[in-house]
Amino acid sequence: LSNRELSLVLNVGEEIGKKFQEDNDRLLKKGDFLILEDYFPHVDKKPHITSTIKTIIKRKNKTSYILVTRWDISELIAIQRKLELSNRELSLVLNVGEIMPWTWDISKNEISIYDATNNGVGNPEKECIVKTFKQMESEICPNDLPKFMALHDDILSGKIDKYSADYRAYHTDIGYKWFTIHGVVSKRDKNGKALIITGATYDISGRKHIEQTLIEAKESDRLKSAFISNMSHEIRTPLNAIVGFS
């Protein structure tokens, strides 16, 4: 059949008929089966996305034919596209807010960190970083480590279900940065033992810098006030003596 004849038989447009014929030619050349996604007209006269399997059925002493099986996956594709868009929007929000969600699988000793700030927005391979707890521990500032480990012991022992803390972690490019970490036990075994902890880490270096600047500014104001007060006293003392002498 020509492309036009095929399109008339299938009641589809000539362009779709041409695509069908090209797929059939590929199938005949391949010789067994073909799996593909294509568009196929529906009763609503709109092309729907279908998952198609075309198989050559060979029969001895009889005419061989092509068996075509189709599944309408238009709704599934639409959902996947919405999910991809939502994931991308979420990645952008996490990137702007410098937020890193993470999941700690205690039994596997794996901490999966979703780092949208790692130049990997939209690329799961770059966004997901997997570390062990020992690796995380080695990056924490020694001054903050005791507090961090105490929280770690409390949540594993069941004393607490969630925690929050500020700490410094080392980055090879710029040294220590400040972070806030929030974690909660999201899964336990039948005995109540923590299996999975889920949380998020925020970069608060900017906030800490502002806090330190305010502390230094207040200290500077205090020193200025003390200096002025002292100078006033030093100036008043000789003046009083002169007035008393006169």
PDB file of C-alpha atoms in Angstrom:
ATOM      1  CA  LEU A   1       0.000   0.000   0.000  1.00  0.00           C
ATOM      2  CA  SER A   2       1.093   3.560  -0.648  1.00  0.00           C
ATOM      3  CA  ASN A   3       1.237   6.047   2.225  1.00  0.00           C
ATOM      4  CA  ARG A   4      -2.040   7.546   1.013  1.00  0.00           C
ATOM      5  CA  GLU A   5      -3.744   4.157   0.704  1.00  0.00           C
ATOM      6  CA  LEU A   6      -2.493   3.117   4.147  1.00  0.00           C
ATOM      7  CA  SER A   7      -3.762   6.364   5.695  1.00  0.00           C
ATOM      8  CA  LEU A   8      -7.202   5.783   4.136  1.00  0.00           C
ATOM      9  CA  VAL A   9      -7.367   2.186   5.390  1.00  0.00           C
ATOM     10  CA  LEU A  10      -6.386   3.201   8.927  1.00  0.00           C
ATOM     11  CA  ASN A  11      -8.472   6.366   8.806  1.00  0.00           C
ATOM     12  CA  VAL A  12      -5.484   8.519   9.773  1.00  0.00           C
ATOM     13  CA  GLY A  13      -3.736  11.487   8.207  1.00  0.00           C
ATOM     14  CA  GLU A  14      -1.261  10.905   5.393  1.00  0.00           C
ATOM     15  CA  GLU A  15       1.654  11.993   7.598  1.00  0.00           C
ATOM     16  CA  ILE A  16       0.781   9.386  10.253  1.00  0.00           C
ATOM     17  CA  GLY A  17       0.253   6.823   7.490  1.00  0.00           C
ATOM     18  CA  LYS A  18       3.755   7.561   6.226  1.00  0.00           C
ATOM     19  CA  LYS A  19       5.152   7.050   9.726  1.00  0.00           C
ATOM     20  CA  PHE A  20       3.337   3.693  10.004  1.00  0.00           C
ATOM     21  CA  GLN A  21       4.821   2.563   6.713  1.00  0.00           C
ATOM     22  CA  GLU A  22       8.332   3.583   7.774  1.00  0.00           C
ATOM     23  CA  ASP A  23       7.907   1.616  11.018  1.00  0.00           C
ATOM     24  CA  ASN A  24       6.690  -1.419   9.077  1.00  0.00           C
ATOM     25  CA  ASP A  25       9.698  -1.194   6.752  1.00  0.00           C
ATOM     26  CA  ARG A  26      12.004  -1.098   9.791  1.00  0.00           C
ATOM     27  CA  LEU A  27      10.205  -4.101  11.247  1.00  0.00           C
ATOM     28  CA  LEU A  28      10.534  -6.129   8.040  1.00  0.00           C
ATOM     29  CA  LYS A  29      14.212  -5.276   7.859  1.00  0.00           C
ATOM     30  CA  LYS A  30      14.715  -6.218  11.534  1.00  0.00           C
ATOM     31  CA  GLY A  31      12.747  -9.417  11.083  1.00  0.00           C
ATOM     32  CA  ASP A  32      11.169 -10.023  14.503  1.00  0.00           C
ATOM     33  CA  PHE A  33       9.503  -7.259  16.544  1.00  0.00           C
ATOM     34  CA  LEU A  34       9.562  -3.508  17.120  1.00  0.00           C
ATOM     35  CA  ILE A  35       8.712  -1.519  20.285  1.00  0.00           C
ATOM     36  CA  LEU A  36       7.973   2.167  19.877  1.00  0.00           C
ATOM     37  CA  GLU A  37       5.879   5.121  20.942  1.00  0.00           C
ATOM     38  CA  ASP A  38       3.781   6.845  18.321  1.00  0.00           C
ATOM     39  CA  TYR A  39       0.660   8.888  17.783  1.00  0.00           C
ATOM     40  CA  PHE A  40      -2.612   7.255  16.869  1.00  0.00           C
ATOM     41  CA  PRO A  41      -5.999   8.911  16.313  1.00  0.00           C
ATOM     42  CA  HIS A  42      -8.697   8.288  18.899  1.00  0.00           C
ATOM     43  CA  VAL A  43     -12.480   8.399  18.689  1.00  0.00           C
ATOM     44  CA  ASP A  44     -12.223  12.016  19.860  1.00  0.00           C
ATOM     45  CA  LYS A  45     -10.340  12.670  16.598  1.00  0.00           C
ATOM     46  CA  LYS A  46      -7.245  13.738  18.509  1.00  0.00           C
ATOM     47  CA  PRO A  47      -3.916  11.908  18.204  1.00  0.00           C
ATOM     48  CA  HIS A  48      -3.089   9.974  21.373  1.00  0.00           C
ATOM     49  CA  ILE A  49       0.368   8.754  22.410  1.00  0.00           C
ATOM     50  CA  THR A  50       0.486   4.980  22.296  1.00  0.00           C
ATOM     51  CA  SER A  51       3.019   2.356  23.326  1.00  0.00           C
ATOM     52  CA  THR A  52       3.127  -0.062  20.403  1.00  0.00           C
ATOM     53  CA  ILE A  53       4.559  -3.512  19.852  1.00  0.00           C
ATOM     54  CA  LYS A  54       4.699  -4.728  16.260  1.00  0.00           C
ATOM     55  CA  THR A  55       5.534  -8.385  15.766  1.00  0.00           C
ATOM     56  CA  ILE A  56       5.948 -10.408  12.584  1.00  0.00           C
ATOM     57  CA  ILE A  57       3.868 -13.592  12.811  1.00  0.00           C
ATOM     58  CA  LYS A  58       5.390 -16.151  10.466  1.00  0.00           C
ATOM     59  CA  ARG A  59       3.194 -19.064   9.388  1.00  0.00           C
ATOM     60  CA  LYS A  60       4.299 -22.123   7.465  1.00  0.00           C
ATOM     61  CA  ASN A  61       2.659 -22.414   4.049  1.00  0.00           C
ATOM     62  CA  LYS A  62       0.480 -19.423   4.931  1.00  0.00           C
ATOM     63  CA  THR A  63       0.735 -15.683   4.518  1.00  0.00           C
ATOM     64  CA  SER A  64       2.732 -14.039   7.285  1.00  0.00           C
ATOM     65  CA  TYR A  65       1.311 -10.925   8.921  1.00  0.00           C
ATOM     66  CA  ILE A  66       2.166  -8.145  11.383  1.00  0.00           C
ATOM     67  CA  LEU A  67       0.468  -8.249  14.770  1.00  0.00           C
ATOM     68  CA  VAL A  68       0.128  -4.785  16.314  1.00  0.00           C
ATOM     69  CA  THR A  69      -0.631  -4.256  20.012  1.00  0.00           C
ATOM     70  CA  ARG A  70      -1.243  -0.749  21.320  1.00  0.00           C
ATOM     71  CA  TRP A  71      -1.685   0.818  24.756  1.00  0.00           C
ATOM     72  CA  ASP A  72      -2.896   4.387  25.122  1.00  0.00           C
ATOM     73  CA  ILE A  73      -0.319   6.042  27.391  1.00  0.00           C
ATOM     74  CA  SER A  74      -1.359   9.666  26.789  1.00  0.00           C
ATOM     75  CA  GLU A  75      -2.498  10.165  30.385  1.00  0.00           C
ATOM     76  CA  LEU A  76       0.662   8.558  31.757  1.00  0.00           C
ATOM     77  CA  ILE A  77       2.877  10.773  29.579  1.00  0.00           C
ATOM     78  CA  ALA A  78       0.935  13.869  30.696  1.00  0.00           C
ATOM     79  CA  ILE A  79       1.445  12.911  34.351  1.00  0.00           C
ATOM     80  CA  GLN A  80       5.155  12.278  33.758  1.00  0.00           C
ATOM     81  CA  ARG A  81       5.562  15.693  32.125  1.00  0.00           C
ATOM     82  CA  LYS A  82       3.775  17.422  35.005  1.00  0.00           C
ATOM     83  CA  LEU A  83       5.995  15.532  37.461  1.00  0.00           C
ATOM     84  CA  GLU A  84       9.147  16.536  35.560  1.00  0.00           C
ATOM     85  CA  LEU A  85       8.002  20.167  35.581  1.00  0.00           C
ATOM     86  CA  SER A  86       7.230  20.025  39.313  1.00  0.00           C
ATOM     87  CA  ASN A  87      10.626  18.449  40.022  1.00  0.00           C
ATOM     88  CA  ARG A  88      12.383  21.128  38.028  1.00  0.00           C
ATOM     89  CA  GLU A  89      10.483  23.899  39.825  1.00  0.00           C
ATOM     90  CA  LEU A  90      11.339  22.266  43.159  1.00  0.00           C
ATOM     91  CA  SER A  91      15.009  22.072  42.153  1.00  0.00           C
ATOM     92  CA  LEU A  92      15.033  25.770  41.319  1.00  0.00           C
ATOM     93  CA  VAL A  93      13.431  26.655  44.674  1.00  0.00           C
ATOM     94  CA  LEU A  94      15.948  24.481  46.541  1.00  0.00           C
ATOM     95  CA  ASN A  95      18.762  26.064  44.570  1.00  0.00           C
ATOM     96  CA  VAL A  96      17.661  29.630  45.324  1.00  0.00           C
ATOM     97  CA  GLY A  97      17.088  28.839  49.001  1.00  0.00           C
ATOM     98  CA  GLU A  98      20.324  26.807  49.243  1.00  0.00           C
ATOM     99  CA  ILE A  99      18.315  23.967  50.798  1.00  0.00           C
ATOM    100  CA  MET A 100      19.603  20.389  50.655  1.00  0.00           C
ATOM    101  CA  PRO A 101      17.079  17.654  51.558  1.00  0.00           C
ATOM    102  CA  TRP A 102      18.638  14.346  52.580  1.00  0.00           C
ATOM    103  CA  THR A 103      17.754  10.806  53.632  1.00  0.00           C
ATOM    104  CA  TRP A 104      19.880   8.689  55.942  1.00  0.00           C
ATOM    105  CA  ASP A 105      19.442   4.929  55.560  1.00  0.00           C
ATOM    106  CA  ILE A 106      20.981   3.759  58.813  1.00  0.00           C
ATOM    107  CA  SER A 107      21.122   0.044  57.925  1.00  0.00           C
ATOM    108  CA  LYS A 108      23.049   0.786  54.722  1.00  0.00           C
ATOM    109  CA  ASN A 109      25.047   3.614  56.316  1.00  0.00           C
ATOM    110  CA  GLU A 110      24.166   5.817  53.336  1.00  0.00           C
ATOM    111  CA  ILE A 111      23.217   9.483  53.462  1.00  0.00           C
ATOM    112  CA  SER A 112      21.688  10.551  50.145  1.00  0.00           C
ATOM    113  CA  ILE A 113      21.917  14.329  49.804  1.00  0.00           C
ATOM    114  CA  TYR A 114      19.833  16.112  47.182  1.00  0.00           C
ATOM    115  CA  ASP A 115      22.122  19.026  46.341  1.00  0.00           C
ATOM    116  CA  ALA A 116      20.391  21.302  43.821  1.00  0.00           C
ATOM    117  CA  THR A 117      23.156  23.879  44.397  1.00  0.00           C
ATOM    118  CA  ASN A 118      25.762  21.508  42.912  1.00  0.00           C
ATOM    119  CA  ASN A 119      25.269  22.834  39.347  1.00  0.00           C
ATOM    120  CA  GLY A 120      22.975  19.905  38.669  1.00  0.00           C
ATOM    121  CA  VAL A 121      19.441  21.277  38.505  1.00  0.00           C
ATOM    122  CA  GLY A 122      17.379  18.827  36.487  1.00  0.00           C
ATOM    123  CA  ASN A 123      20.155  16.224  36.478  1.00  0.00           C
ATOM    124  CA  PRO A 124      19.540  13.581  39.188  1.00  0.00           C
ATOM    125  CA  GLU A 125      23.027  12.072  38.756  1.00  0.00           C
ATOM    126  CA  LYS A 126      24.659  15.373  39.711  1.00  0.00           C
ATOM    127  CA  GLU A 127      22.045  16.390  42.278  1.00  0.00           C
ATOM    128  CA  CYS A 128      22.224  13.245  44.444  1.00  0.00           C
ATOM    129  CA  ILE A 129      25.380  12.841  46.527  1.00  0.00           C
ATOM    130  CA  VAL A 130      25.789   9.691  48.636  1.00  0.00           C
ATOM    131  CA  LYS A 131      28.031   9.765  51.715  1.00  0.00           C
ATOM    132  CA  THR A 132      28.659   7.605  54.752  1.00  0.00           C
ATOM    133  CA  PHE A 133      28.188   8.969  58.274  1.00  0.00           C
ATOM    134  CA  LYS A 134      31.977   8.835  58.800  1.00  0.00           C
ATOM    135  CA  GLN A 135      32.467  11.090  55.769  1.00  0.00           C
ATOM    136  CA  MET A 136      29.916  13.558  57.142  1.00  0.00           C
ATOM    137  CA  GLU A 137      31.551  13.427  60.572  1.00  0.00           C
ATOM    138  CA  SER A 138      35.002  14.199  59.119  1.00  0.00           C
ATOM    139  CA  GLU A 139      33.693  17.403  57.504  1.00  0.00           C
ATOM    140  CA  ILE A 140      32.212  18.887  60.692  1.00  0.00           C
ATOM    141  CA  CYS A 141      34.191  21.511  62.589  1.00  0.00           C
ATOM    142  CA  PRO A 142      35.865  19.894  65.652  1.00  0.00           C
ATOM    143  CA  ASN A 143      34.331  22.558  67.932  1.00  0.00           C
ATOM    144  CA  ASP A 144      30.813  21.615  66.775  1.00  0.00           C
ATOM    145  CA  LEU A 145      31.336  17.853  66.622  1.00  0.00           C
ATOM    146  CA  PRO A 146      30.505  16.984  70.274  1.00  0.00           C
ATOM    147  CA  LYS A 147      27.085  18.678  70.037  1.00  0.00           C
ATOM    148  CA  PHE A 148      26.419  17.004  66.692  1.00  0.00           C
ATOM    149  CA  MET A 149      27.391  13.545  67.966  1.00  0.00           C
ATOM    150  CA  ALA A 150      25.247  13.969  71.095  1.00  0.00           C
ATOM    151  CA  LEU A 151      22.190  14.601  68.904  1.00  0.00           C
ATOM    152  CA  HIS A 152      23.160  11.627  66.755  1.00  0.00           C
ATOM    153  CA  ASP A 153      23.341   9.333  69.810  1.00  0.00           C
ATOM    154  CA  ASP A 154      20.040  10.647  71.224  1.00  0.00           C
ATOM    155  CA  ILE A 155      18.090  10.030  68.022  1.00  0.00           C
ATOM    156  CA  LEU A 156      19.538   6.531  67.532  1.00  0.00           C
ATOM    157  CA  SER A 157      18.807   5.591  71.137  1.00  0.00           C
ATOM    158  CA  GLY A 158      15.209   6.763  70.817  1.00  0.00           C
ATOM    159  CA  LYS A 159      15.490   9.636  73.314  1.00  0.00           C
ATOM    160  CA  ILE A 160      14.321  12.087  70.648  1.00  0.00           C
ATOM    161  CA  ASP A 161      12.402  11.790  67.372  1.00  0.00           C
ATOM    162  CA  LYS A 162      13.683  14.960  65.742  1.00  0.00           C
ATOM    163  CA  TYR A 163      16.494  17.443  66.133  1.00  0.00           C
ATOM    164  CA  SER A 164      17.794  20.789  64.942  1.00  0.00           C
ATOM    165  CA  ALA A 165      21.262  22.310  65.231  1.00  0.00           C
ATOM    166  CA  ASP A 166      23.693  24.806  63.749  1.00  0.00           C
ATOM    167  CA  TYR A 167      27.152  23.584  62.804  1.00  0.00           C
ATOM    168  CA  ARG A 168      30.117  24.316  60.560  1.00  0.00           C
ATOM    169  CA  ALA A 169      31.220  21.991  57.774  1.00  0.00           C
ATOM    170  CA  TYR A 170      34.435  22.163  55.783  1.00  0.00           C
ATOM    171  CA  HIS A 171      34.410  22.953  52.056  1.00  0.00           C
ATOM    172  CA  THR A 172      37.660  22.629  50.137  1.00  0.00           C
ATOM    173  CA  ASP A 173      37.075  25.839  48.151  1.00  0.00           C
ATOM    174  CA  ILE A 174      36.247  28.287  50.949  1.00  0.00           C
ATOM    175  CA  GLY A 175      36.888  26.564  54.272  1.00  0.00           C
ATOM    176  CA  TYR A 176      34.158  26.251  56.914  1.00  0.00           C
ATOM    177  CA  LYS A 177      30.562  27.254  56.171  1.00  0.00           C
ATOM    178  CA  TRP A 178      27.654  27.501  58.595  1.00  0.00           C
ATOM    179  CA  PHE A 179      24.624  25.219  58.199  1.00  0.00           C
ATOM    180  CA  THR A 180      21.388  24.491  60.027  1.00  0.00           C
ATOM    181  CA  ILE A 181      20.314  20.849  60.019  1.00  0.00           C
ATOM    182  CA  HIS A 182      16.830  19.496  60.765  1.00  0.00           C
ATOM    183  CA  GLY A 183      16.153  15.759  60.980  1.00  0.00           C
ATOM    184  CA  VAL A 184      13.272  13.465  61.937  1.00  0.00           C
ATOM    185  CA  VAL A 185      12.914   9.682  62.182  1.00  0.00           C
ATOM    186  CA  SER A 186      10.701   8.737  59.223  1.00  0.00           C
ATOM    187  CA  LYS A 187      10.827   4.952  59.601  1.00  0.00           C
ATOM    188  CA  ARG A 188      11.318   2.549  62.503  1.00  0.00           C
ATOM    189  CA  ASP A 189      11.326  -1.234  62.790  1.00  0.00           C
ATOM    190  CA  LYS A 190       8.761  -3.163  64.849  1.00  0.00           C
ATOM    191  CA  ASN A 191      10.939  -2.691  67.953  1.00  0.00           C
ATOM    192  CA  GLY A 192      11.017   1.073  67.517  1.00  0.00           C
ATOM    193  CA  LYS A 193      14.596   1.226  66.275  1.00  0.00           C
ATOM    194  CA  ALA A 194      15.272   4.069  63.833  1.00  0.00           C
ATOM    195  CA  LEU A 195      15.816   2.822  60.278  1.00  0.00           C
ATOM    196  CA  ILE A 196      15.559   5.975  58.180  1.00  0.00           C
ATOM    197  CA  ILE A 197      16.027   9.619  59.111  1.00  0.00           C
ATOM    198  CA  THR A 198      14.829  12.332  56.749  1.00  0.00           C
ATOM    199  CA  GLY A 199      15.767  15.988  56.923  1.00  0.00           C
ATOM    200  CA  ALA A 200      17.113  19.105  55.294  1.00  0.00           C
ATOM    201  CA  THR A 201      20.220  21.234  55.588  1.00  0.00           C
ATOM    202  CA  TYR A 202      20.267  24.994  55.006  1.00  0.00           C
ATOM    203  CA  ASP A 203      23.278  27.166  54.256  1.00  0.00           C
ATOM    204  CA  ILE A 204      23.151  29.933  56.878  1.00  0.00           C
ATOM    205  CA  SER A 205      26.617  31.397  56.294  1.00  0.00           C
ATOM    206  CA  GLY A 206      25.078  34.701  55.217  1.00  0.00           C
ATOM    207  CA  ARG A 207      22.936  34.919  58.357  1.00  0.00           C
ATOM    208  CA  LYS A 208      25.893  34.069  60.607  1.00  0.00           C
ATOM    209  CA  HIS A 209      27.969  36.760  58.912  1.00  0.00           C
ATOM    210  CA  ILE A 210      25.247  39.339  59.618  1.00  0.00           C
ATOM    211  CA  GLU A 211      24.952  38.172  63.240  1.00  0.00           C
ATOM    212  CA  GLN A 212      28.728  38.479  63.704  1.00  0.00           C
ATOM    213  CA  THR A 213      28.703  41.950  62.116  1.00  0.00           C
ATOM    214  CA  LEU A 214      25.960  43.070  64.544  1.00  0.00           C
ATOM    215  CA  ILE A 215      27.898  41.662  67.513  1.00  0.00           C
ATOM    216  CA  GLU A 216      31.031  43.511  66.403  1.00  0.00           C
ATOM    217  CA  ALA A 217      29.028  46.710  65.839  1.00  0.00           C
ATOM    218  CA  LYS A 218      27.526  46.508  69.360  1.00  0.00           C
ATOM    219  CA  GLU A 219      30.969  45.902  70.850  1.00  0.00           C
ATOM    220  CA  SER A 220      32.324  48.855  68.892  1.00  0.00           C
ATOM    221  CA  ASP A 221      29.501  51.080  70.209  1.00  0.00           C
ATOM    222  CA  ARG A 222      30.216  49.888  73.758  1.00  0.00           C
ATOM    223  CA  LEU A 223      33.920  50.729  73.423  1.00  0.00           C
ATOM    224  CA  LYS A 224      33.106  54.151  71.953  1.00  0.00           C
ATOM    225  CA  SER A 225      30.729  54.905  74.834  1.00  0.00           C
ATOM    226  CA  ALA A 226      33.333  53.816  77.375  1.00  0.00           C
ATOM    227  CA  PHE A 227      35.987  55.948  75.661  1.00  0.00           C
ATOM    228  CA  ILE A 228      33.768  59.049  75.560  1.00  0.00           C
ATOM    229  CA  SER A 229      32.754  58.519  79.175  1.00  0.00           C
ATOM    230  CA  ASN A 230      36.392  58.203  80.219  1.00  0.00           C
ATOM    231  CA  MET A 231      37.462  61.251  78.194  1.00  0.00           C
ATOM    232  CA  SER A 232      34.647  63.311  79.739  1.00  0.00           C
ATOM    233  CA  HIS A 233      35.935  62.382  83.183  1.00  0.00           C
ATOM    234  CA  GLU A 234      39.539  63.234  82.238  1.00  0.00           C
ATOM    235  CA  ILE A 235      38.456  66.607  80.878  1.00  0.00           C
ATOM    236  CA  ARG A 236      36.179  67.443  83.835  1.00  0.00           C
ATOM    237  CA  THR A 237      38.830  66.678  86.471  1.00  0.00           C
ATOM    238  CA  PRO A 238      41.362  69.444  85.534  1.00  0.00           C
ATOM    239  CA  LEU A 239      38.553  71.928  84.879  1.00  0.00           C
ATOM    240  CA  ASN A 240      37.124  71.372  88.348  1.00  0.00           C
ATOM    241  CA  ALA A 241      40.584  71.937  89.804  1.00  0.00           C
ATOM    242  CA  ILE A 242      40.969  75.226  87.898  1.00  0.00           C
ATOM    243  CA  VAL A 243      37.495  76.440  88.936  1.00  0.00           C
ATOM    244  CA  GLY A 244      38.232  75.533  92.566  1.00  0.00           C
ATOM    245  CA  PHE A 245      41.586  77.340  92.479  1.00  0.00           C
ATOM    246  CA  SER A 246      40.081  80.495  91.080  1.00  0.00           C
TER     247      SER A 246
END
